[in-house]
Amino acid sequence: MAIADETTLRVVLYEGEGAATLDAAERVSTLTTLLEKGYAVTCAGEGAVAPADDSALLVLGRFENGQAPEAEDANGKVAIRFRDIDGLDSEGITALVETERESSNAAQHGEWKPWFPVIDYDRCTNCMQCLSFCLFDVYGTDDDQGIQVQNNDNCKTNCPACSRVCPEAAIMFPKYKSGPINGDVVSDGELNREKMKIDISALLGGDVYQMLRDRSQRSRSRFSKERSSDKALGERTKCLTKLAAEADIDIPIEVLQSLPGADEIAQKAAAANARAQAVLDARQSG
Amino acid sequence: MADKPRILFCHCNYAKVVPEEVKAGVLKSLCKSGQAFEAVADLCEMAARRDPALKRLAAGEEPVKIAACYPRAVKWLFGGCQAPLNAAHTEVVNMRELSAVDAAAAMLDESVTPNLPEDGSVAAVEGEKKI
């Protein structure tokens, strides 16, 4: 199942009429544990909460006489389950919720670090640089030939490379360490800096791989008599690590190591370029 | 009462970019306050799933306060999922930049200072900017 197709179980921590109030420490520990397991929790209290939608609700509370009420949505759209948590600590509550999640087919969380590009459409000019740069088919276009993120789980964790080729600093990775890639404001200086970094695209597409090929040729002759896969891998790792450091491109070594061979990269790059060009041509003729 | 902002807290589960003590401090203050609030494990993950819950969280006429990270990122996490936040009524409290005390105070302050960026203009930044 694609990650985009999954839904979240909404948990409601109920402390209103017919239920006991949790003390603040219990509330904190219960909430923290549930959040760490990936659940969305509504804490009922004074003031408004977000309106209901059609997703399932799991209502937890310390209900009177330990008896969880039964109720149903008046419109029949929302599945509502009540569960009594009296006597359960935060771990016990989490286990209860996990059981309910499994039976509701809601998403299991924490299996994938949510690392993917977020486009700032206020800044994006649909230049398609990102589409032509990414080798992993993360980007695509919508019906109006506008850029969009289509396969976010194809994105390589901790790799911000596409944000560095964006001439408008319009691509964010909210979990990145520093701005403007993390979503911080974009200053004049940073915008110029981002524009300069477009050269990395050429570097990745050309020079780096030429250097790899040259180095590979040299090492091939060196290892020709005693070649082993371990040595070849070691050489490749050493080379990539050095290149990553020298070029200051901030692409994790794991990502560089996982790149396909130079020929396949050239093919993928050509295909991505063709896609981007086709979109630009279609927009121009439209 | 009607104008009291709704509160949304993001626990930013899957990275250590929001300091642990800030997340914990803000959550503790919200729990103590008696205010109703929504807490989500990770807005990024919800956006990645295009979780329909984002529409629920963005819906409604009330002002909204969101404890998360940078306003520009939060705006487009929602916006990219066709769940746009109302820029006129939304304040994002940045737990990456504020202390726990300041972030909690900002969340529990009933006044809302809308701070979502409204266009792509370059910010006026004085002095050395961290990279």
XYZ file of C-alpha atoms in Angstrom:
417
model
C 0.000 0.000 0.000
C 1.394 3.412 -0.911
C 2.004 5.582 2.086
C -0.340 8.237 0.736
C -3.300 5.870 0.878
C -3.331 5.335 4.628
C -5.482 6.932 7.281
C -4.928 7.701 10.941
C -6.993 6.522 13.891
C -8.307 9.523 15.848
C -8.190 9.002 19.597
C -10.247 11.192 21.901
C -9.257 11.510 25.535
C -12.613 12.159 27.179
C -12.899 13.666 30.655
C -16.360 15.186 30.484
C -19.699 14.198 31.973
C -19.859 10.556 32.976
C -16.098 10.187 33.161
C -13.449 10.978 35.767
C -10.833 13.641 35.233
C -7.238 12.584 34.771
C -4.655 14.504 36.704
C -2.266 16.575 34.636
C 0.662 14.170 35.065
C -1.420 11.207 33.879
C -2.690 13.226 30.963
C 0.856 14.181 29.961
C 2.221 10.645 30.179
C -0.750 9.136 28.332
C -0.589 11.738 25.586
C 3.169 11.499 25.229
C 3.064 7.721 24.902
C 0.251 7.818 22.354
C 1.985 10.536 20.335
C 5.254 8.651 20.348
C 3.370 5.690 18.884
C 2.065 7.922 16.115
C -1.549 8.542 17.116
C -3.528 11.759 16.777
C -5.226 12.638 20.041
C -8.015 15.076 20.791
C -7.951 16.271 24.389
C -11.434 17.375 25.300
C -11.560 20.384 27.591
C -12.494 24.039 27.624
C -12.825 25.504 24.142
C -13.292 24.196 20.654
C -11.618 21.287 18.929
C -11.435 20.506 15.247
C -14.731 19.427 13.707
C -15.461 15.768 13.136
C -14.955 14.148 9.783
C -15.779 10.666 8.562
C -12.802 8.933 10.136
C -13.222 6.457 12.988
C -13.149 7.685 16.577
C -11.785 5.833 19.551
C -12.952 7.507 22.758
C -10.983 6.730 25.914
C -12.076 7.669 29.393
C -12.389 6.611 32.994
C -16.064 6.019 32.764
C -18.459 5.757 35.716
C -18.633 2.227 37.125
C -15.988 1.196 34.612
C -18.710 0.983 32.005
C -17.849 2.465 28.633
C -20.981 3.886 27.018
C -22.239 2.817 23.664
C -23.092 5.426 21.108
C -23.333 5.866 17.420
C -23.041 8.728 15.012
C -26.472 10.230 14.336
C -25.631 10.345 10.634
C -24.314 6.829 10.638
C -21.070 7.932 8.991
C -18.554 7.682 11.799
C -17.622 4.513 13.620
C -17.333 5.401 17.310
C -15.877 3.082 19.908
C -15.649 3.814 23.629
C -13.097 2.093 25.811
C -12.653 2.347 29.560
C -9.078 2.993 30.680
C -9.600 2.805 34.424
C -6.695 1.024 36.057
C -4.504 1.184 32.976
C -1.178 3.001 32.927
C 0.045 4.778 29.796
C 1.607 1.591 28.425
C -1.613 -0.325 29.001
C -3.599 2.401 27.285
C -1.247 2.313 24.315
C -1.617 -1.462 24.039
C -5.400 -1.059 24.078
C -5.247 1.584 21.359
C -2.905 -0.529 19.277
C -5.376 -3.415 19.389
C -8.146 -1.089 18.270
C -5.957 0.294 15.479
C -5.266 -3.159 14.130
C -8.957 -4.004 14.035
C -9.786 -0.724 12.278
C -7.134 -1.098 9.550
C -5.831 2.378 10.313
C -2.252 3.257 9.462
C 0.621 1.839 11.447
C 3.016 4.622 12.227
C 6.718 4.927 12.611
C 7.687 2.620 9.777
C 8.968 5.434 7.601
C 10.686 8.681 8.529
C 8.568 11.316 6.818
C 11.305 12.856 4.710
C 10.034 14.327 1.469
C 10.031 17.671 -0.352
C 7.371 20.243 0.470
C 6.851 22.813 -2.272
C 6.327 26.471 -1.422
C 3.932 27.386 -4.228
C 4.261 31.060 -3.352
C 7.814 30.840 -4.620
C 7.694 28.030 -7.175
C 7.818 29.144 -10.824
C 7.269 25.657 -12.283
C 10.677 25.746 -13.914
C 10.847 21.928 -13.668
C 14.456 21.921 -12.443
C 13.463 19.558 -9.640
C 11.626 17.249 -12.043
C 14.626 17.029 -14.326
C 17.057 16.623 -11.424
C 15.476 13.901 -9.295
C 16.489 10.391 -10.304
C 13.905 8.720 -8.080
C 10.641 9.901 -9.668
C 9.583 11.851 -6.587
C 8.201 14.664 -8.728
C 5.498 14.697 -11.351
C 2.989 17.111 -12.772
C -0.715 17.620 -12.252
C -3.354 17.960 -14.960
C -2.434 21.621 -15.413
C 1.246 20.794 -15.933
C 2.150 22.178 -12.543
C 4.874 20.548 -10.510
C 3.823 18.373 -7.605
C 5.293 15.781 -5.280
C 3.836 12.461 -6.365
C 5.955 9.702 -4.881
C 7.140 11.085 -1.587
C 8.149 7.705 -0.228
C 10.668 7.379 -3.079
C 12.603 10.275 -1.534
C 15.976 9.404 -0.007
C 15.967 10.078 3.726
C 18.092 13.073 4.772
C 18.930 14.000 1.179
C 18.047 17.656 0.443
C 19.713 17.740 -2.990
C 16.684 18.850 -5.015
C 16.111 21.823 -2.713
C 19.610 22.986 -3.557
C 18.979 22.990 -7.277
C 15.774 25.010 -6.926
C 16.577 28.526 -8.152
C 13.801 30.035 -6.020
C 14.478 28.195 -2.751
C 10.923 26.871 -3.064
C 11.621 23.311 -1.943
C 11.562 22.651 1.774
C 12.390 19.650 3.907
C 10.825 20.610 7.248
C 13.016 18.178 9.168
C 16.249 19.558 7.702
C 18.682 21.106 10.148
C 18.942 24.623 8.754
C 17.224 27.324 6.749
C 15.861 28.091 4.315
C 15.504 24.392 3.437
C 13.779 23.752 6.782
C 11.119 26.359 5.979
C 12.781 29.325 7.614
C 12.379 32.632 5.797
C 14.414 33.124 2.643
C 16.711 36.116 2.661
C 18.282 37.843 -0.357
C 21.643 36.316 0.457
C 20.237 32.841 0.750
C 18.363 33.191 -2.510
C 21.584 34.096 -4.291
C 23.299 31.247 -2.544
C 20.609 28.848 -3.719
C 20.956 30.090 -7.280
C 24.658 29.464 -7.210
C 24.040 25.952 -6.040
C 22.318 25.056 -9.246
C 25.778 24.113 -10.450
C 25.510 21.057 -8.251
C 23.062 19.666 -10.771
C 25.731 19.780 -13.434
C 28.223 18.454 -10.944
C 26.070 15.453 -10.089
C 25.092 14.850 -13.660
C 28.532 15.223 -15.107
C 31.727 15.939 -13.284
C 31.155 13.715 -10.294
C 30.431 10.733 -12.440
C 33.289 11.496 -14.765
C 35.535 11.631 -11.720
C 34.076 8.338 -10.539
C 34.700 6.767 -13.922
C 38.267 8.074 -14.030
C 38.930 6.865 -10.561
C 37.281 3.552 -11.325
C 39.568 3.114 -14.324
C 42.593 3.818 -12.184
C 41.501 1.465 -9.441
C 40.579 -1.191 -11.983
C 44.131 -1.360 -13.170
C 45.377 -1.291 -9.603
C 43.092 -4.137 -8.526
C 43.086 -6.079 -11.761
C 45.332 -8.776 -10.410
C 43.740 -9.116 -7.005
C 40.264 -7.743 -7.527
C 37.678 -8.496 -4.892
C 34.183 -7.118 -4.399
C 35.122 -5.928 -0.921
C 37.988 -3.895 -2.261
C 35.889 -2.472 -5.052
C 33.167 -1.486 -2.596
C 35.733 0.031 -0.274
C 37.179 2.048 -3.114
C 33.767 3.272 -4.185
C 32.867 4.258 -0.625
C 36.135 6.103 -0.157
C 35.710 7.909 -3.421
C 32.135 8.932 -2.777
C 32.868 10.067 0.753
C 35.676 12.245 -0.503
C 33.567 13.690 -3.274
C 30.650 14.407 -0.951
C 32.953 16.228 1.429
C 34.815 18.138 -1.254
C 31.711 19.253 -3.081
C 29.945 20.210 0.182
C 26.718 18.860 -1.276
C 25.328 17.511 1.986
C 23.988 14.351 0.401
C 24.242 11.406 2.810
C 26.879 8.917 1.815
C 24.235 6.168 2.015
C 22.343 7.916 -0.756
C 25.425 8.308 -2.924
C 26.294 4.677 -2.380
C 22.806 3.585 -3.344
C 22.918 5.403 -6.667
C 22.891 3.122 -9.678
C 25.829 2.867 -12.040
C 26.893 5.766 -14.236
C 25.131 4.428 -17.337
C 21.849 3.960 -15.526
C 22.156 7.414 -14.006
C 22.709 8.883 -17.448
C 19.580 7.082 -18.691
C 17.489 8.193 -15.728
C 18.746 11.758 -16.005
C 17.911 11.818 -19.702
C 14.418 10.451 -19.007
C 13.805 12.982 -16.242
C 15.049 15.783 -18.472
C 12.758 14.645 -21.252
C 9.773 14.640 -18.898
C 10.571 18.163 -17.718
C 11.094 19.405 -21.255
C 7.834 17.838 -22.395
C 5.988 19.668 -19.617
C 7.657 22.963 -20.481
C 6.880 22.475 -24.181
C 3.259 21.602 -23.423
C 2.892 24.715 -21.284
C 4.414 26.876 -23.987
C 2.186 25.504 -26.729
C -0.877 25.577 -24.468
C -15.573 31.954 23.991
C -16.364 31.732 20.303
C -13.184 33.603 19.421
C -10.928 31.475 21.555
C -8.381 29.898 19.259
C -8.337 26.209 18.616
C -5.036 24.638 19.579
C -3.031 22.124 17.559
C 0.199 20.632 18.847
C 2.667 18.758 16.624
C 4.942 16.319 18.435
C 7.392 16.176 15.489
C 7.993 12.513 16.210
C 10.408 11.370 13.599
C 13.289 13.825 13.877
C 15.108 15.613 16.631
C 14.822 19.062 15.117
C 12.442 20.334 17.791
C 14.241 20.236 21.144
C 12.806 17.533 23.388
C 12.487 19.890 26.358
C 10.490 22.375 24.288
C 8.033 19.750 23.026
C 7.637 18.273 26.489
C 7.309 21.684 28.142
C 4.638 22.893 25.753
C 2.675 19.640 25.990
C 2.831 19.769 29.773
C 1.547 23.349 29.821
C -1.307 22.482 27.484
C -2.279 19.493 29.627
C -2.252 21.621 32.766
C -4.279 24.408 31.196
C -7.554 22.519 30.942
C -7.884 23.782 27.377
C -9.174 21.490 24.695
C -6.556 20.776 22.097
C -5.565 18.482 19.288
C -2.213 16.736 19.398
C -0.736 14.969 16.405
C 2.344 12.806 16.263
C 3.861 14.423 13.211
C 2.359 16.854 10.721
C 4.967 15.845 8.145
C 3.869 12.239 8.325
C 0.234 13.247 7.998
C 1.092 15.363 4.967
C 3.051 12.485 3.463
C -0.033 10.291 3.825
C -2.244 13.111 2.584
C -4.215 12.305 5.685
C -7.805 13.548 5.428
C -7.469 14.632 9.060
C -5.474 17.651 7.857
C -8.658 18.992 6.290
C -10.461 18.553 9.590
C -7.663 20.325 11.441
C -7.621 23.210 8.961
C -11.407 23.540 8.772
C -13.618 25.848 10.781
C -13.978 29.557 11.230
C -12.245 29.850 14.576
C -8.734 31.213 14.825
C -6.121 28.470 15.118
C -2.822 28.297 16.963
C -0.363 25.642 15.889
C 2.687 24.606 17.895
C 5.054 23.202 15.296
C 8.017 24.534 13.321
C 8.456 27.267 10.704
C 5.254 28.948 9.497
C 6.275 28.612 5.831
C 6.719 24.853 6.222
C 3.456 24.430 8.135
C 1.562 26.473 5.550
C 2.639 24.198 2.722
C 2.356 20.928 4.632
C -1.350 21.726 4.818
C -1.539 23.525 1.465
C 0.098 20.667 -0.402
C -2.712 18.388 0.795
C -5.519 20.666 -0.377
C -6.177 21.571 3.241
C -5.235 25.244 3.221
C -4.991 27.092 6.500
C -6.790 30.399 6.789
C -3.907 32.878 6.737
C -5.985 35.568 8.397
C -6.712 33.422 11.448
C -3.683 31.201 11.894
C -0.649 31.680 14.097
C 2.191 29.176 14.052
C 4.325 29.025 17.191
C 7.775 27.844 16.185
C 9.100 25.330 18.709
C 12.406 25.133 16.828
C 13.184 28.726 17.710
C 11.395 29.439 20.986
C 12.033 28.239 24.512
C 9.463 25.972 26.158
C 8.266 28.821 28.366
C 7.869 31.283 25.497
C 6.245 28.741 23.194
C 3.774 27.629 25.875
C 2.924 31.235 26.720
C 2.329 31.987 23.061
C 0.071 28.956 22.693
C -2.051 29.804 25.709
C -2.338 33.504 24.925
C -5.859 33.945 23.609
C -4.879 36.629 21.138
C -3.840 35.394 17.707
C -1.140 37.048 15.627
C -1.468 35.639 12.127
C 1.991 34.853 10.762
C 1.668 32.603 7.730
C 3.637 34.025 4.806
C 1.216 35.415 2.275
C 3.431 35.464 -0.796
C 6.888 34.562 -1.939
C 8.487 37.844 -1.048
C 12.014 37.751 0.266
C 12.144 38.418 3.979
C 14.047 41.387 5.283
C 16.638 39.779 7.487
C 19.043 41.899 9.426
C 22.466 40.748 10.464
C 24.080 37.369 9.965
C 21.600 34.637 9.154
C 22.302 31.116 10.245
C 22.725 28.619 7.418
